[in-house]
Amino acid sequence: MKERVTTLISEEALKARVQEIAKEITEFYNGEEVKTVCVLKGAVMFMVDLVKSLDLPVKFDFMDVSSYGNSTESSGNIKILKDLDDPIEGENLLIVEDIIDSGRTLHYLMDYLKSKKPKSVKLCTLFDKPERREFDVHVDWTGFDIPDEFIVGYGLDYAQRYRNLPYIGVLHFDED
Ligand code: IMP
Ligand code: MG
């Protein structure tokens, strides 16, 4: 099987959309401080470009989580590989995610973060595959709704590769 990537969203289109979202988020918080929480590793590129364009006092932190599938662990179906560094009580949290697919990860992550008593929790995702949703997630800002295809680039990977592409591509598998 040979892998082939075709462009879906250009670097310019990504930049333009990130600027638009940053403007909306800036207006929404109206000068209040926010703590952005980047979900590693896929959201790194988005988070970096987004925070540079937020005209607000910003702090940032990082989390790394992995999905447990359907098992019912006490942590609530996600395994926390890296937790937040600092307490979040009383803070305005802005979760920055790369893509929402089934919604499992964010469904449980939002509950976990809300249990730590922040002042507010909002969710911003660059990509959403709404057709694939199995778990309820309220998304506050979405960059692009995308069809049910596997995308790579701008932080998103296939087997840890392609994250460095500056654009978004669709990954195809061709017979040799
Ligand atoms: P969910 O828990 O099913 O919503 O899965 C979300 C996670 O699956 C994302 O944070 C990505 O890591 C991964 N994922 C889902 N769709 C894609 C895709 O098209 N390309 C790359 N990663 C994806
Ligand atoms: Mg992710």
mmCIF file with all atom_site columns, C-alpha atoms and ligand atoms in Angstrom:
data_model
loop_
_atom_site.group_PDB
_atom_site.id
_atom_site.type_symbol
_atom_site.label_atom_id
_atom_site.label_alt_id
_atom_site.label_comp_id
_atom_site.label_asym_id
_atom_site.label_entity_id
_atom_site.label_seq_id
_atom_site.pdbx_PDB_ins_code
_atom_site.Cartn_x
_atom_site.Cartn_y
_atom_site.Cartn_z
_atom_site.occupancy
_atom_site.B_iso_or_equiv
_atom_site.pdbx_formal_charge
_atom_site.auth_seq_id
_atom_site.auth_comp_id
_atom_site.auth_asym_id
_atom_site.auth_atom_id
_atom_site.pdbx_PDB_model_num
ATOM   1   C  CA  . MET A 1 1   ? 0.000   0.000  0.000  1.00 0.00 ? 1   MET A CA  1
ATOM   2   C  CA  . LYS A 1 2   ? 1.332   3.407  -0.964 1.00 0.00 ? 2   LYS A CA  1
ATOM   3   C  CA  . GLU A 1 3   ? 0.297   6.540  0.909  1.00 0.00 ? 3   GLU A CA  1
ATOM   4   C  CA  . ARG A 1 4   ? -0.665  9.617  -1.050 1.00 0.00 ? 4   ARG A CA  1
ATOM   5   C  CA  . VAL A 1 5   ? -1.735  13.021 0.269  1.00 0.00 ? 5   VAL A CA  1
ATOM   6   C  CA  . THR A 1 6   ? -3.975  15.425 -1.643 1.00 0.00 ? 6   THR A CA  1
ATOM   7   C  CA  . THR A 1 7   ? -4.499  19.015 -0.486 1.00 0.00 ? 7   THR A CA  1
ATOM   8   C  CA  . LEU A 1 8   ? -7.823  19.761 1.192  1.00 0.00 ? 8   LEU A CA  1
ATOM   9   C  CA  . ILE A 1 9   ? -7.176  23.109 2.898  1.00 0.00 ? 9   ILE A CA  1
ATOM   10  C  CA  . SER A 1 10  ? -4.297  25.366 1.866  1.00 0.00 ? 10  SER A CA  1
ATOM   11  C  CA  . GLU A 1 11  ? -1.876  27.054 4.237  1.00 0.00 ? 11  GLU A CA  1
ATOM   12  C  CA  . GLU A 1 12  ? -3.399  30.437 3.318  1.00 0.00 ? 12  GLU A CA  1
ATOM   13  C  CA  . ALA A 1 13  ? -6.951  29.259 4.044  1.00 0.00 ? 13  ALA A CA  1
ATOM   14  C  CA  . LEU A 1 14  ? -5.855  27.863 7.418  1.00 0.00 ? 14  LEU A CA  1
ATOM   15  C  CA  . LYS A 1 15  ? -4.170  31.132 8.345  1.00 0.00 ? 15  LYS A CA  1
ATOM   16  C  CA  . ALA A 1 16  ? -7.187  33.186 7.364  1.00 0.00 ? 16  ALA A CA  1
ATOM   17  C  CA  . ARG A 1 17  ? -9.602  31.023 9.357  1.00 0.00 ? 17  ARG A CA  1
ATOM   18  C  CA  . VAL A 1 18  ? -7.388  30.981 12.463 1.00 0.00 ? 18  VAL A CA  1
ATOM   19  C  CA  . GLN A 1 19  ? -7.312  34.800 12.321 1.00 0.00 ? 19  GLN A CA  1
ATOM   20  C  CA  . GLU A 1 20  ? -11.116 34.930 12.149 1.00 0.00 ? 20  GLU A CA  1
ATOM   21  C  CA  . ILE A 1 21  ? -11.526 32.608 15.131 1.00 0.00 ? 21  ILE A CA  1
ATOM   22  C  CA  . ALA A 1 22  ? -8.938  34.571 17.133 1.00 0.00 ? 22  ALA A CA  1
ATOM   23  C  CA  . LYS A 1 23  ? -10.930 37.738 16.484 1.00 0.00 ? 23  LYS A CA  1
ATOM   24  C  CA  . GLU A 1 24  ? -14.187 36.124 17.665 1.00 0.00 ? 24  GLU A CA  1
ATOM   25  C  CA  . ILE A 1 25  ? -12.517 34.736 20.796 1.00 0.00 ? 25  ILE A CA  1
ATOM   26  C  CA  . THR A 1 26  ? -10.900 38.102 21.557 1.00 0.00 ? 26  THR A CA  1
ATOM   27  C  CA  . GLU A 1 27  ? -14.304 39.805 21.303 1.00 0.00 ? 27  GLU A CA  1
ATOM   28  C  CA  . PHE A 1 28  ? -15.989 37.134 23.413 1.00 0.00 ? 28  PHE A CA  1
ATOM   29  C  CA  . TYR A 1 29  ? -13.614 37.410 26.396 1.00 0.00 ? 29  TYR A CA  1
ATOM   30  C  CA  . ASN A 1 30  ? -13.587 41.200 26.173 1.00 0.00 ? 30  ASN A CA  1
ATOM   31  C  CA  . GLY A 1 31  ? -10.292 41.773 27.988 1.00 0.00 ? 31  GLY A CA  1
ATOM   32  C  CA  . GLU A 1 32  ? -10.608 38.970 30.567 1.00 0.00 ? 32  GLU A CA  1
ATOM   33  C  CA  . GLU A 1 33  ? -7.684  36.626 31.112 1.00 0.00 ? 33  GLU A CA  1
ATOM   34  C  CA  . VAL A 1 34  ? -7.890  33.146 29.537 1.00 0.00 ? 34  VAL A CA  1
ATOM   35  C  CA  . LYS A 1 35  ? -5.892  29.983 30.027 1.00 0.00 ? 35  LYS A CA  1
ATOM   36  C  CA  . THR A 1 36  ? -5.635  28.012 26.801 1.00 0.00 ? 36  THR A CA  1
ATOM   37  C  CA  . VAL A 1 37  ? -5.318  24.263 27.277 1.00 0.00 ? 37  VAL A CA  1
ATOM   38  C  CA  . CYS A 1 38  ? -3.696  22.610 24.281 1.00 0.00 ? 38  CYS A CA  1
ATOM   39  C  CA  . VAL A 1 39  ? -4.537  18.939 23.779 1.00 0.00 ? 39  VAL A CA  1
ATOM   40  C  CA  . LEU A 1 40  ? -1.253  17.315 22.704 1.00 0.00 ? 40  LEU A CA  1
ATOM   41  C  CA  . LYS A 1 41  ? 0.037   16.627 20.198 1.00 0.00 ? 41  LYS A CA  1
ATOM   42  C  CA  . GLY A 1 42  ? -2.262  17.400 17.287 1.00 0.00 ? 42  GLY A CA  1
ATOM   43  C  CA  . ALA A 1 43  ? -3.401  20.847 18.450 1.00 0.00 ? 43  ALA A CA  1
ATOM   44  C  CA  . VAL A 1 44  ? 0.089   22.321 18.839 1.00 0.00 ? 44  VAL A CA  1
ATOM   45  C  CA  . MET A 1 45  ? 0.250   24.176 15.496 1.00 0.00 ? 45  MET A CA  1
ATOM   46  C  CA  . PHE A 1 46  ? -3.264  25.564 15.903 1.00 0.00 ? 46  PHE A CA  1
ATOM   47  C  CA  . MET A 1 47  ? -2.681  26.655 19.495 1.00 0.00 ? 47  MET A CA  1
ATOM   48  C  CA  . VAL A 1 48  ? 0.571   28.450 18.625 1.00 0.00 ? 48  VAL A CA  1
ATOM   49  C  CA  . ASP A 1 49  ? -0.971  30.355 15.706 1.00 0.00 ? 49  ASP A CA  1
ATOM   50  C  CA  . LEU A 1 50  ? -4.161  31.109 17.635 1.00 0.00 ? 50  LEU A CA  1
ATOM   51  C  CA  . VAL A 1 51  ? -2.593  32.555 20.795 1.00 0.00 ? 51  VAL A CA  1
ATOM   52  C  CA  . LYS A 1 52  ? -0.364  34.893 18.764 1.00 0.00 ? 52  LYS A CA  1
ATOM   53  C  CA  . SER A 1 53  ? -3.529  36.528 17.462 1.00 0.00 ? 53  SER A CA  1
ATOM   54  C  CA  . LEU A 1 54  ? -5.486  36.770 20.708 1.00 0.00 ? 54  LEU A CA  1
ATOM   55  C  CA  . ASP A 1 55  ? -5.583  40.330 21.968 1.00 0.00 ? 55  ASP A CA  1
ATOM   56  C  CA  . LEU A 1 56  ? -6.125  39.235 25.600 1.00 0.00 ? 56  LEU A CA  1
ATOM   57  C  CA  . PRO A 1 57  ? -4.054  38.344 28.663 1.00 0.00 ? 57  PRO A CA  1
ATOM   58  C  CA  . VAL A 1 58  ? -3.235  34.675 27.985 1.00 0.00 ? 58  VAL A CA  1
ATOM   59  C  CA  . LYS A 1 59  ? -1.680  31.854 29.980 1.00 0.00 ? 59  LYS A CA  1
ATOM   60  C  CA  . PHE A 1 60  ? -1.206  28.414 28.546 1.00 0.00 ? 60  PHE A CA  1
ATOM   61  C  CA  . ASP A 1 61  ? -1.021  24.831 29.684 1.00 0.00 ? 61  ASP A CA  1
ATOM   62  C  CA  . PHE A 1 62  ? -0.957  21.409 28.007 1.00 0.00 ? 62  PHE A CA  1
ATOM   63  C  CA  . MET A 1 63  ? -2.670  18.055 28.467 1.00 0.00 ? 63  MET A CA  1
ATOM   64  C  CA  . ASP A 1 64  ? -2.079  14.718 26.836 1.00 0.00 ? 64  ASP A CA  1
ATOM   65  C  CA  . VAL A 1 65  ? -4.834  12.120 26.910 1.00 0.00 ? 65  VAL A CA  1
ATOM   66  C  CA  . SER A 1 66  ? -5.509  8.784  25.311 1.00 0.00 ? 66  SER A CA  1
ATOM   67  C  CA  . SER A 1 67  ? -8.822  7.107  24.747 1.00 0.00 ? 67  SER A CA  1
ATOM   68  C  CA  . TYR A 1 68  ? -9.718  3.949  26.658 1.00 0.00 ? 68  TYR A CA  1
ATOM   69  C  CA  . GLY A 1 69  ? -12.345 2.840  24.163 1.00 0.00 ? 69  GLY A CA  1
ATOM   70  C  CA  . ASN A 1 70  ? -15.493 1.673  25.856 1.00 0.00 ? 70  ASN A CA  1
ATOM   71  C  CA  . SER A 1 71  ? -13.990 0.446  29.099 1.00 0.00 ? 71  SER A CA  1
ATOM   72  C  CA  . THR A 1 72  ? -15.261 2.117  32.245 1.00 0.00 ? 72  THR A CA  1
ATOM   73  C  CA  . GLU A 1 73  ? -12.188 3.234  34.122 1.00 0.00 ? 73  GLU A CA  1
ATOM   74  C  CA  . SER A 1 74  ? -12.701 5.468  37.129 1.00 0.00 ? 74  SER A CA  1
ATOM   75  C  CA  . SER A 1 75  ? -11.076 8.406  35.309 1.00 0.00 ? 75  SER A CA  1
ATOM   76  C  CA  . GLY A 1 76  ? -14.035 8.238  32.916 1.00 0.00 ? 76  GLY A CA  1
ATOM   77  C  CA  . ASN A 1 77  ? -12.927 6.564  29.689 1.00 0.00 ? 77  ASN A CA  1
ATOM   78  C  CA  . ILE A 1 78  ? -9.895  8.714  29.020 1.00 0.00 ? 78  ILE A CA  1
ATOM   79  C  CA  . LYS A 1 79  ? -6.459  8.114  30.364 1.00 0.00 ? 79  LYS A CA  1
ATOM   80  C  CA  . ILE A 1 80  ? -4.574  11.257 31.336 1.00 0.00 ? 80  ILE A CA  1
ATOM   81  C  CA  . LEU A 1 81  ? -0.981  10.920 30.149 1.00 0.00 ? 81  LEU A CA  1
ATOM   82  C  CA  . LYS A 1 82  ? -0.056  14.480 31.088 1.00 0.00 ? 82  LYS A CA  1
ATOM   83  C  CA  . ASP A 1 83  ? -2.214  16.584 33.380 1.00 0.00 ? 83  ASP A CA  1
ATOM   84  C  CA  . LEU A 1 84  ? -2.293  20.359 33.780 1.00 0.00 ? 84  LEU A CA  1
ATOM   85  C  CA  . ASP A 1 85  ? 0.669   21.864 35.614 1.00 0.00 ? 85  ASP A CA  1
ATOM   86  C  CA  . ASP A 1 86  ? -1.324  24.303 37.753 1.00 0.00 ? 86  ASP A CA  1
ATOM   87  C  CA  . PRO A 1 87  ? -4.724  24.493 39.454 1.00 0.00 ? 87  PRO A CA  1
ATOM   88  C  CA  . ILE A 1 88  ? -7.493  26.015 37.312 1.00 0.00 ? 88  ILE A CA  1
ATOM   89  C  CA  . GLU A 1 89  ? -10.003 27.026 39.959 1.00 0.00 ? 89  GLU A CA  1
ATOM   90  C  CA  . GLY A 1 90  ? -11.546 30.384 39.033 1.00 0.00 ? 90  GLY A CA  1
ATOM   91  C  CA  . GLU A 1 91  ? -9.917  30.565 35.602 1.00 0.00 ? 91  GLU A CA  1
ATOM   92  C  CA  . ASN A 1 92  ? -11.442 30.993 32.136 1.00 0.00 ? 92  ASN A CA  1
ATOM   93  C  CA  . LEU A 1 93  ? -10.347 27.837 30.323 1.00 0.00 ? 93  LEU A CA  1
ATOM   94  C  CA  . LEU A 1 94  ? -10.224 27.618 26.581 1.00 0.00 ? 94  LEU A CA  1
ATOM   95  C  CA  . ILE A 1 95  ? -9.630  24.059 25.374 1.00 0.00 ? 95  ILE A CA  1
ATOM   96  C  CA  . VAL A 1 96  ? -7.798  24.028 22.060 1.00 0.00 ? 96  VAL A CA  1
ATOM   97  C  CA  . GLU A 1 97  ? -8.264  20.782 20.128 1.00 0.00 ? 97  GLU A CA  1
ATOM   98  C  CA  . ASP A 1 98  ? -7.263  19.700 16.649 1.00 0.00 ? 98  ASP A CA  1
ATOM   99  C  CA  . ILE A 1 99  ? -10.230 17.580 15.585 1.00 0.00 ? 99  ILE A CA  1
ATOM   100 C  CA  . ILE A 1 100 ? -13.409 16.166 17.057 1.00 0.00 ? 100 ILE A CA  1
ATOM   101 C  CA  . ASP A 1 101 ? -14.422 12.837 15.648 1.00 0.00 ? 101 ASP A CA  1
ATOM   102 C  CA  . SER A 1 102 ? -16.578 10.521 17.805 1.00 0.00 ? 102 SER A CA  1
ATOM   103 C  CA  . GLY A 1 103 ? -16.422 13.149 20.568 1.00 0.00 ? 103 GLY A CA  1
ATOM   104 C  CA  . ARG A 1 104 ? -15.277 10.620 23.149 1.00 0.00 ? 104 ARG A CA  1
ATOM   105 C  CA  . THR A 1 105 ? -12.071 12.422 24.127 1.00 0.00 ? 105 THR A CA  1
ATOM   106 C  CA  . LEU A 1 106 ? -13.639 15.845 24.574 1.00 0.00 ? 106 LEU A CA  1
ATOM   107 C  CA  . HIS A 1 107 ? -16.818 14.558 26.205 1.00 0.00 ? 107 HIS A CA  1
ATOM   108 C  CA  . TYR A 1 108 ? -14.796 13.124 29.076 1.00 0.00 ? 108 TYR A CA  1
ATOM   109 C  CA  . LEU A 1 109 ? -12.143 15.824 29.115 1.00 0.00 ? 109 LEU A CA  1
ATOM   110 C  CA  . MET A 1 110 ? -14.729 18.607 29.492 1.00 0.00 ? 110 MET A CA  1
ATOM   111 C  CA  . ASP A 1 111 ? -16.316 16.787 32.462 1.00 0.00 ? 111 ASP A CA  1
ATOM   112 C  CA  . TYR A 1 112 ? -12.927 16.271 34.063 1.00 0.00 ? 112 TYR A CA  1
ATOM   113 C  CA  . LEU A 1 113 ? -11.966 19.931 33.699 1.00 0.00 ? 113 LEU A CA  1
ATOM   114 C  CA  . LYS A 1 114 ? -15.351 21.219 34.910 1.00 0.00 ? 114 LYS A CA  1
ATOM   115 C  CA  . SER A 1 115 ? -14.929 19.143 38.080 1.00 0.00 ? 115 SER A CA  1
ATOM   116 C  CA  . LYS A 1 116 ? -11.887 21.290 38.943 1.00 0.00 ? 116 LYS A CA  1
ATOM   117 C  CA  . LYS A 1 117 ? -14.074 24.378 39.328 1.00 0.00 ? 117 LYS A CA  1
ATOM   118 C  CA  . PRO A 1 118 ? -12.802 26.772 36.675 1.00 0.00 ? 118 PRO A CA  1
ATOM   119 C  CA  . LYS A 1 119 ? -14.772 29.986 36.231 1.00 0.00 ? 119 LYS A CA  1
ATOM   120 C  CA  . SER A 1 120 ? -15.700 28.926 32.687 1.00 0.00 ? 120 SER A CA  1
ATOM   121 C  CA  . VAL A 1 121 ? -14.797 26.255 30.117 1.00 0.00 ? 121 VAL A CA  1
ATOM   122 C  CA  . LYS A 1 122 ? -15.064 26.839 26.378 1.00 0.00 ? 122 LYS A CA  1
ATOM   123 C  CA  . LEU A 1 123 ? -14.020 24.591 23.525 1.00 0.00 ? 123 LEU A CA  1
ATOM   124 C  CA  . CYS A 1 124 ? -12.377 25.592 20.305 1.00 0.00 ? 124 CYS A CA  1
ATOM   125 C  CA  . THR A 1 125 ? -11.574 22.971 17.645 1.00 0.00 ? 125 THR A CA  1
ATOM   126 C  CA  . LEU A 1 126 ? -9.957  23.571 14.293 1.00 0.00 ? 126 LEU A CA  1
ATOM   127 C  CA  . PHE A 1 127 ? -11.730 20.644 12.621 1.00 0.00 ? 127 PHE A CA  1
ATOM   128 C  CA  . ASP A 1 128 ? -14.960 18.798 13.240 1.00 0.00 ? 128 ASP A CA  1
ATOM   129 C  CA  . LYS A 1 129 ? -16.380 15.664 11.625 1.00 0.00 ? 129 LYS A CA  1
ATOM   130 C  CA  . PRO A 1 130 ? -20.006 16.088 12.733 1.00 0.00 ? 130 PRO A CA  1
ATOM   131 C  CA  . GLU A 1 131 ? -21.190 12.961 10.856 1.00 0.00 ? 131 GLU A CA  1
ATOM   132 C  CA  . ARG A 1 132 ? -19.044 10.811 13.114 1.00 0.00 ? 132 ARG A CA  1
ATOM   133 C  CA  . ARG A 1 133 ? -20.340 12.043 16.488 1.00 0.00 ? 133 ARG A CA  1
ATOM   134 C  CA  . GLU A 1 134 ? -21.212 9.376  19.106 1.00 0.00 ? 134 GLU A CA  1
ATOM   135 C  CA  . PHE A 1 135 ? -20.708 11.412 22.294 1.00 0.00 ? 135 PHE A CA  1
ATOM   136 C  CA  . ASP A 1 136 ? -22.326 14.739 23.005 1.00 0.00 ? 136 ASP A CA  1
ATOM   137 C  CA  . VAL A 1 137 ? -19.892 17.668 22.936 1.00 0.00 ? 137 VAL A CA  1
ATOM   138 C  CA  . HIS A 1 138 ? -20.707 21.359 22.914 1.00 0.00 ? 138 HIS A CA  1
ATOM   139 C  CA  . VAL A 1 139 ? -18.259 23.129 20.601 1.00 0.00 ? 139 VAL A CA  1
ATOM   140 C  CA  . ASP A 1 140 ? -17.965 26.909 20.985 1.00 0.00 ? 140 ASP A CA  1
ATOM   141 C  CA  . TRP A 1 141 ? -15.710 27.682 17.995 1.00 0.00 ? 141 TRP A CA  1
ATOM   142 C  CA  . THR A 1 142 ? -15.018 25.465 14.959 1.00 0.00 ? 142 THR A CA  1
ATOM   143 C  CA  . GLY A 1 143 ? -12.551 26.223 12.194 1.00 0.00 ? 143 GLY A CA  1
ATOM   144 C  CA  . PHE A 1 144 ? -13.833 23.848 9.500  1.00 0.00 ? 144 PHE A CA  1
ATOM   145 C  CA  . ASP A 1 145 ? -16.426 21.102 9.297  1.00 0.00 ? 145 ASP A CA  1
ATOM   146 C  CA  . ILE A 1 146 ? -14.872 18.346 7.236  1.00 0.00 ? 146 ILE A CA  1
ATOM   147 C  CA  . PRO A 1 147 ? -16.229 15.237 5.518  1.00 0.00 ? 147 PRO A CA  1
ATOM   148 C  CA  . ASP A 1 148 ? -15.609 11.764 6.895  1.00 0.00 ? 148 ASP A CA  1
ATOM   149 C  CA  . GLU A 1 149 ? -12.075 11.393 5.541  1.00 0.00 ? 149 GLU A CA  1
ATOM   150 C  CA  . PHE A 1 150 ? -8.748  10.947 7.279  1.00 0.00 ? 150 PHE A CA  1
ATOM   151 C  CA  . ILE A 1 151 ? -6.833  14.215 7.267  1.00 0.00 ? 151 ILE A CA  1
ATOM   152 C  CA  . VAL A 1 152 ? -3.192  14.948 8.056  1.00 0.00 ? 152 VAL A CA  1
ATOM   153 C  CA  . GLY A 1 153 ? -0.947  17.988 8.405  1.00 0.00 ? 153 GLY A CA  1
ATOM   154 C  CA  . TYR A 1 154 ? -0.816  21.168 10.495 1.00 0.00 ? 154 TYR A CA  1
ATOM   155 C  CA  . GLY A 1 155 ? -0.284  19.030 13.608 1.00 0.00 ? 155 GLY A CA  1
ATOM   156 C  CA  . LEU A 1 156 ? -2.454  16.044 12.649 1.00 0.00 ? 156 LEU A CA  1
ATOM   157 C  CA  . ASP A 1 157 ? -0.721  12.740 12.090 1.00 0.00 ? 157 ASP A CA  1
ATOM   158 C  CA  . TYR A 1 158 ? -0.969  9.297  10.660 1.00 0.00 ? 158 TYR A CA  1
ATOM   159 C  CA  . ALA A 1 159 ? 1.296   6.998  12.751 1.00 0.00 ? 159 ALA A CA  1
ATOM   160 C  CA  . GLN A 1 160 ? 3.061   10.147 14.039 1.00 0.00 ? 160 GLN A CA  1
ATOM   161 C  CA  . ARG A 1 161 ? 3.965   11.314 10.530 1.00 0.00 ? 161 ARG A CA  1
ATOM   162 C  CA  . TYR A 1 162 ? 2.785   14.298 8.437  1.00 0.00 ? 162 TYR A CA  1
ATOM   163 C  CA  . ARG A 1 163 ? 2.365   16.633 11.440 1.00 0.00 ? 163 ARG A CA  1
ATOM   164 C  CA  . ASN A 1 164 ? 4.795   19.130 9.909  1.00 0.00 ? 164 ASN A CA  1
ATOM   165 C  CA  . LEU A 1 165 ? 2.863   19.730 6.665  1.00 0.00 ? 165 LEU A CA  1
ATOM   166 C  CA  . PRO A 1 166 ? 1.825   23.398 6.623  1.00 0.00 ? 166 PRO A CA  1
ATOM   167 C  CA  . TYR A 1 167 ? -1.506  22.546 4.906  1.00 0.00 ? 167 TYR A CA  1
ATOM   168 C  CA  . ILE A 1 168 ? -4.262  19.965 5.463  1.00 0.00 ? 168 ILE A CA  1
ATOM   169 C  CA  . GLY A 1 169 ? -4.302  16.945 3.210  1.00 0.00 ? 169 GLY A CA  1
ATOM   170 C  CA  . VAL A 1 170 ? -6.482  13.870 2.791  1.00 0.00 ? 170 VAL A CA  1
ATOM   171 C  CA  . LEU A 1 171 ? -4.564  10.628 3.197  1.00 0.00 ? 171 LEU A CA  1
ATOM   172 C  CA  . HIS A 1 172 ? -5.218  7.981  0.545  1.00 0.00 ? 172 HIS A CA  1
ATOM   173 C  CA  . PHE A 1 173 ? -3.941  4.424  0.393  1.00 0.00 ? 173 PHE A CA  1
ATOM   174 C  CA  . ASP A 1 174 ? -3.211  3.133  -3.102 1.00 0.00 ? 174 ASP A CA  1
ATOM   175 C  CA  . GLU A 1 175 ? -2.600  -0.482 -4.091 1.00 0.00 ? 175 GLU A CA  1
ATOM   176 C  CA  . ASP A 1 176 ? 1.008   -0.941 -5.282 1.00 0.00 ? 176 ASP A CA  1
HETATM 177 P  P1  . IMP B 2 .   ? -12.557 11.395 19.261 1.00 0.00 ? 1   IMP B P1  1
HETATM 178 O  O1  . IMP B 2 .   ? -12.268 11.105 20.692 1.00 0.00 ? 1   IMP B O1  1
HETATM 179 O  O2  . IMP B 2 .   ? -13.136 10.210 18.537 1.00 0.00 ? 1   IMP B O2  1
HETATM 180 O  O3  . IMP B 2 .   ? -13.354 12.648 19.021 1.00 0.00 ? 1   IMP B O3  1
HETATM 181 O  O4  . IMP B 2 .   ? -11.156 11.523 18.556 1.00 0.00 ? 1   IMP B O4  1
HETATM 182 C  C1  . IMP B 2 .   ? -10.461 12.653 18.458 1.00 0.00 ? 1   IMP B C1  1
HETATM 183 C  C2  . IMP B 2 .   ? -8.998  12.343 18.149 1.00 0.00 ? 1   IMP B C2  1
HETATM 184 O  O5  . IMP B 2 .   ? -8.842  11.358 17.114 1.00 0.00 ? 1   IMP B O5  1
HETATM 185 C  C3  . IMP B 2 .   ? -8.335  13.574 17.621 1.00 0.00 ? 1   IMP B C3  1
HETATM 186 O  O6  . IMP B 2 .   ? -7.861  14.396 18.669 1.00 0.00 ? 1   IMP B O6  1
HETATM 187 C  C4  . IMP B 2 .   ? -7.238  13.007 16.748 1.00 0.00 ? 1   IMP B C4  1
HETATM 188 O  O7  . IMP B 2 .   ? -6.115  12.719 17.538 1.00 0.00 ? 1   IMP B O7  1
HETATM 189 C  C5  . IMP B 2 .   ? -7.817  11.720 16.220 1.00 0.00 ? 1   IMP B C5  1
HETATM 190 N  N1  . IMP B 2 .   ? -8.383  11.882 14.868 1.00 0.00 ? 1   IMP B N1  1
HETATM 191 C  C6  . IMP B 2 .   ? -9.684  11.793 14.498 1.00 0.00 ? 1   IMP B C6  1
HETATM 192 N  N2  . IMP B 2 .   ? -9.852  12.005 13.187 1.00 0.00 ? 1   IMP B N2  1
HETATM 193 C  C7  . IMP B 2 .   ? -8.611  12.242 12.686 1.00 0.00 ? 1   IMP B C7  1
HETATM 194 C  C8  . IMP B 2 .   ? -8.131  12.549 11.346 1.00 0.00 ? 1   IMP B C8  1
HETATM 195 O  O8  . IMP B 2 .   ? -8.862  12.654 10.341 1.00 0.00 ? 1   IMP B O8  1
HETATM 196 N  N3  . IMP B 2 .   ? -6.795  12.733 11.247 1.00 0.00 ? 1   IMP B N3  1
HETATM 197 C  C9  . IMP B 2 .   ? -5.938  12.643 12.305 1.00 0.00 ? 1   IMP B C9  1
HETATM 198 N  N4  . IMP B 2 .   ? -6.347  12.377 13.565 1.00 0.00 ? 1   IMP B N4  1
HETATM 199 C  C10 . IMP B 2 .   ? -7.682  12.167 13.744 1.00 0.00 ? 1   IMP B C10 1
HETATM 200 MG MG  . MG  B 3 .   ? -6.144  15.090 19.451 1.00 0.00 ? 2   MG  B MG  1
#
